[in-house]
CSV table of C-alpha atoms in Angstrom, one decimal:
chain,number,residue,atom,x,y,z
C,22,UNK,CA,94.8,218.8,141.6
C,23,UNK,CA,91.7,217.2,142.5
C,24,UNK,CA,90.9,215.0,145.2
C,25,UNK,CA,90.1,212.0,143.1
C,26,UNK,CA,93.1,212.6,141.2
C,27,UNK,CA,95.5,213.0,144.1
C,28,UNK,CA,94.0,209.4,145.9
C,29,UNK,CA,94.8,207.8,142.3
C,30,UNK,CA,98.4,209.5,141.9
C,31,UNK,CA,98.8,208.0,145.6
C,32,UNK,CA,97.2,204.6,144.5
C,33,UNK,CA,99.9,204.2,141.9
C,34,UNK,CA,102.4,205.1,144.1
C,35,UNK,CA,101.5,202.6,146.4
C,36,UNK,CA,101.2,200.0,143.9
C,37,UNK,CA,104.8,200.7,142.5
C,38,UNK,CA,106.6,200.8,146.3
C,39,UNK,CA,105.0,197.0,146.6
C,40,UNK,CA,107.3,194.6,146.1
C,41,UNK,CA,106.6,191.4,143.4
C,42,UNK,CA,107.6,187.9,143.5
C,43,UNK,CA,110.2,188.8,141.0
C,44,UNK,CA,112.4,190.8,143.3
C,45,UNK,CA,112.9,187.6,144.8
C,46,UNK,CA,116.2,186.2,144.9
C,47,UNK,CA,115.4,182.4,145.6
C,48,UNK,CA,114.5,180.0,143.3
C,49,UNK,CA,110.6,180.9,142.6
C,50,UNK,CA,108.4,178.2,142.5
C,51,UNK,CA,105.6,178.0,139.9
C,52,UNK,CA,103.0,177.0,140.5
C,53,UNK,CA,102.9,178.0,144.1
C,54,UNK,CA,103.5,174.4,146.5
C,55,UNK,CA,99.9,174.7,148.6
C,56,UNK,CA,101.0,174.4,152.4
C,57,UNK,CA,100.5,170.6,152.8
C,58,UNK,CA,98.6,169.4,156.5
C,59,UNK,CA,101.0,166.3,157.7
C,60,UNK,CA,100.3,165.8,161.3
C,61,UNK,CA,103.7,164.9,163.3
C,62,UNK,CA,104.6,165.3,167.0
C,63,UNK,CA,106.0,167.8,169.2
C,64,UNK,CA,108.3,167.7,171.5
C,65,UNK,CA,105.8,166.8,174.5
C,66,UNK,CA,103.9,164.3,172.4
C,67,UNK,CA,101.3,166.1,171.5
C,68,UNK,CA,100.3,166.3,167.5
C,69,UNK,CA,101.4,169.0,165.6
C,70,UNK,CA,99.2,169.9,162.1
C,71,UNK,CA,102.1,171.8,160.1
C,72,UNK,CA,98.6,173.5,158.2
C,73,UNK,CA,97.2,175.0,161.2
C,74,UNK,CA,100.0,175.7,163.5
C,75,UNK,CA,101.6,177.6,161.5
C,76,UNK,CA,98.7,179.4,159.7
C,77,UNK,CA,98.7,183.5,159.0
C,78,UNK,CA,102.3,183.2,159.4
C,79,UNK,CA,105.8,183.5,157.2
C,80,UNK,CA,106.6,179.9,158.0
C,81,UNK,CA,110.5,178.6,156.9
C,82,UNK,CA,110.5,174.5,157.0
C,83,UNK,CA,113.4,172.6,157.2
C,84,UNK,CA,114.4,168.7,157.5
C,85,UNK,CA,117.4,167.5,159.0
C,86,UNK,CA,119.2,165.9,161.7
C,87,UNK,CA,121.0,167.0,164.9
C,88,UNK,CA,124.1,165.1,164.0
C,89,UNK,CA,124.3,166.7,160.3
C,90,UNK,CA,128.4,167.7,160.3
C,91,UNK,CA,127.3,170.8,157.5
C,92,UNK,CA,123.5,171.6,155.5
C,93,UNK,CA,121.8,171.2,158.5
C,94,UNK,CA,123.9,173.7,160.5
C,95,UNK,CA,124.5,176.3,157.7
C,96,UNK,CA,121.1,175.9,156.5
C,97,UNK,CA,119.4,177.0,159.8
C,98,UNK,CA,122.7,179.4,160.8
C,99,UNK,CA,121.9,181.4,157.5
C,100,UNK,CA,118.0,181.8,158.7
C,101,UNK,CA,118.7,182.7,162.3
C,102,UNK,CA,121.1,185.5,161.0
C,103,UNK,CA,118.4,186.7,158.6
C,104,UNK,CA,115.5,186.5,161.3
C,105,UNK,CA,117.6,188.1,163.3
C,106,UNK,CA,118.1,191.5,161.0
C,107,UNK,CA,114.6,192.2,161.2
C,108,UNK,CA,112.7,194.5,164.2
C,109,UNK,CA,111.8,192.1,167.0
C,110,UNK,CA,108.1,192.8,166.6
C,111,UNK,CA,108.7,191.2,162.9
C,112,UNK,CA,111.2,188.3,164.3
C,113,UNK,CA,108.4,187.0,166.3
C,114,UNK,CA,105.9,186.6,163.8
C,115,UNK,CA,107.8,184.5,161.7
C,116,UNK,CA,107.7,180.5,162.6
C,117,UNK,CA,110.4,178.1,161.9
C,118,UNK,CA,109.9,174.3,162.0
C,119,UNK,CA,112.9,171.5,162.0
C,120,UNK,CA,111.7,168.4,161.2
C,121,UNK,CA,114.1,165.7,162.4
C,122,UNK,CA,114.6,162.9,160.5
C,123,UNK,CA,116.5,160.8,162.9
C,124,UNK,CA,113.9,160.4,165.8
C,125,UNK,CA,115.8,157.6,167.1
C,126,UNK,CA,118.8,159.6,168.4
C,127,UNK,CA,117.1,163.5,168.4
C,128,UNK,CA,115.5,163.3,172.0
C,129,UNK,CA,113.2,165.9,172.7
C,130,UNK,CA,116.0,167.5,175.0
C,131,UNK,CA,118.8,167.1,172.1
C,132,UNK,CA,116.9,168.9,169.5
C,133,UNK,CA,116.1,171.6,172.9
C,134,UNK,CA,119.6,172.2,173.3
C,135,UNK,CA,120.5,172.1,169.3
C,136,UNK,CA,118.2,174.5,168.2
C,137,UNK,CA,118.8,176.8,171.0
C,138,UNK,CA,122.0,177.4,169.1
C,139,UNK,CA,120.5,179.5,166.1
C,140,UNK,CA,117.6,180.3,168.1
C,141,UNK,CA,115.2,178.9,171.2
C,142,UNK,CA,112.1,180.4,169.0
C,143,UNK,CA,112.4,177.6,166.4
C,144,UNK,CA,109.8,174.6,166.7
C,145,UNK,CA,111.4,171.2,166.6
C,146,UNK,CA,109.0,168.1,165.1
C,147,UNK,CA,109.5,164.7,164.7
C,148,UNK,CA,107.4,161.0,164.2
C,149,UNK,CA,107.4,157.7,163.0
C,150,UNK,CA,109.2,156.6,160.1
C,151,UNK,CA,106.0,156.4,157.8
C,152,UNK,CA,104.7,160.2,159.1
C,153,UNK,CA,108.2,161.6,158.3
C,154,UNK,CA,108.3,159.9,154.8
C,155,UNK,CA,104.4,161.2,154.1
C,156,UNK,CA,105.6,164.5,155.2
C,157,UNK,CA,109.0,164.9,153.0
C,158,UNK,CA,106.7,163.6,149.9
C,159,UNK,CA,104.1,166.0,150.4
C,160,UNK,CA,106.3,168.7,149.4
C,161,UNK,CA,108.2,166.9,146.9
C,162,UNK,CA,110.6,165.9,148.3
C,163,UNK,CA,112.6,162.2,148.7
C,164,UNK,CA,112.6,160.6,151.9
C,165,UNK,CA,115.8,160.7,153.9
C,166,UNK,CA,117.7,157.7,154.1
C,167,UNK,CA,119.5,156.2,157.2
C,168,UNK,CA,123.5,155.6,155.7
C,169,UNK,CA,126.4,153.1,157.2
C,170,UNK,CA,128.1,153.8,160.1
C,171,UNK,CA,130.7,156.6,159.4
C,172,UNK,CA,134.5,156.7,159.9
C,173,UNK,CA,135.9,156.8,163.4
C,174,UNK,CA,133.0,156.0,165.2
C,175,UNK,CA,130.5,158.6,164.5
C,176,UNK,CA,127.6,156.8,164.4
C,177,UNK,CA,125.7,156.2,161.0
C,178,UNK,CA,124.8,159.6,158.7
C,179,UNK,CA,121.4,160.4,157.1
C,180,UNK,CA,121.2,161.4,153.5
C,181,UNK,CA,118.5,164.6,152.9
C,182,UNK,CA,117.4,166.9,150.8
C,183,UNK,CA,118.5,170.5,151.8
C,184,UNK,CA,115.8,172.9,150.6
C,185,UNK,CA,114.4,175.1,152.9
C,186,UNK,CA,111.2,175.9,152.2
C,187,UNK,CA,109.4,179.3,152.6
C,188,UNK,CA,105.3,179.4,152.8
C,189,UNK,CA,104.0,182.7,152.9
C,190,UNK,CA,100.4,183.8,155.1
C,191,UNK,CA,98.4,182.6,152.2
C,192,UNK,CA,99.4,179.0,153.0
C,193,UNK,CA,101.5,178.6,149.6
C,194,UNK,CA,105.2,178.7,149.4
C,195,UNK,CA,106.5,180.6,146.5
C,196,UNK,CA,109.9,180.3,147.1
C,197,UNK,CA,112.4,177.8,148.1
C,198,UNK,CA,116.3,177.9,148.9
C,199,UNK,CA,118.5,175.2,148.4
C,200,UNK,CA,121.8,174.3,149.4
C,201,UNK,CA,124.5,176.9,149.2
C,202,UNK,CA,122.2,180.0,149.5
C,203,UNK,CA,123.7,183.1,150.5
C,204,UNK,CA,122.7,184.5,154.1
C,205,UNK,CA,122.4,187.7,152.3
C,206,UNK,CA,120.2,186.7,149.9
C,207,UNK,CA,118.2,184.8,152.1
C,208,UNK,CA,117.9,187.7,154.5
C,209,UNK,CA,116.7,190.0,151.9
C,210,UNK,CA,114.2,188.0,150.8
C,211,UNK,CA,112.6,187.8,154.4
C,212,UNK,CA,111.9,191.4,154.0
C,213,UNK,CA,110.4,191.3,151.0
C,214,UNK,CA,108.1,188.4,151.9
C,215,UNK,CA,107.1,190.0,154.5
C,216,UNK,CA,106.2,193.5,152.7
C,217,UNK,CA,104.3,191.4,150.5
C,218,UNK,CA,102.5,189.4,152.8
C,219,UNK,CA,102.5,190.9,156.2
C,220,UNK,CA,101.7,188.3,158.8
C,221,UNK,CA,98.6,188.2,160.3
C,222,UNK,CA,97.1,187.3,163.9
């Protein structure tokens, strides 16, 4: 065999051991959502620019509540366990950003101690009322709403949408999982993301 016929037999073989978007097992989204650039706050105050901070990066985004009795929990139990199947060189490269919804009772040291329960890696945003409401629209989504007070004095609830949203190092999310994902699936799907678009620096 000659050389230029041995690179293009390894070529094809390349090409095939890629994985596509239709391995995915999410819910593929098409067209691809472009990563939007809402600026909220961290937890020191400081602004955060969802676009740039997280840029070059698999990035999962997810908004909730620190009082959320089920999605919330589940939702960011199911990434943790996923993040955590991959090699810790890969874990670290990956960003993942709760966006409270319920600034008035999250306190920077709540949502510390909350998050440090899936992991103490995840980023932890929040802002006024109109910045969170610009932010859920920019990715289509409703804004969450601040219920009654619930049964047996547990304070009031907030209503949300549950999607956890997946945006890949070319600053588009391709993929999105909503309520009720499996942690398998979800998990599986981090690997393939990340074969198809490896982070960068």
């Amino acid at each position: 065999m000659t050389r230029s016929a041995l690179l293009a037999v390894l070529a094809i073989a390349g090409c095939a051991a890629r994985p596509r978007l239709e391995e995915l097992r999410g819910p593929r989204m098409s067209p691809a959502l472009p990563k939007p650039g809402f600026v909220l706050q961290n937890l020191d105050g400081s602004p955060f620019n969802f676009r740039s901070a997280t840029r070059g990066s698999l990035t999962f985004l997810f908004f909730g509540y620190t009082n959320c009795p089920d999605v919330c929990p589940l939702q960011l139990s199911n990434l943790a366990w996923g993040i955590h199947q991959l090699p810790p060189e890969q874990a670290r490269g990956i960003h993942v950003v709760f966006v409270s919804t319920d600034p008035a009772r999250d306190t920077p040291e709540r949502l510390r101690r909350w998050l440090a329960q899936f992991d103490s890696s995840f980023t932890a945003v929040t802002g006024t009322p109109a910045a969170l409401e610009l932010a859920q629209r920019t990715v289509g989504m409703p804004p969450a709403v601040h219920e009654g007070e619930l049964p047996q004095g547990g304070g009031y609830g907030v209503t949300h949408a549950a999607q956890l949203w997946a945006f890949t190092p070319d600053d588009s999310a391709h993929v999105m999982y909503p309520w009720g994902v499996r942690r398998e699936d979800l998990a599986a799907d981090i690997k393939t993301l990340l074969r198809i678009w490896p982070s960068t620096p």
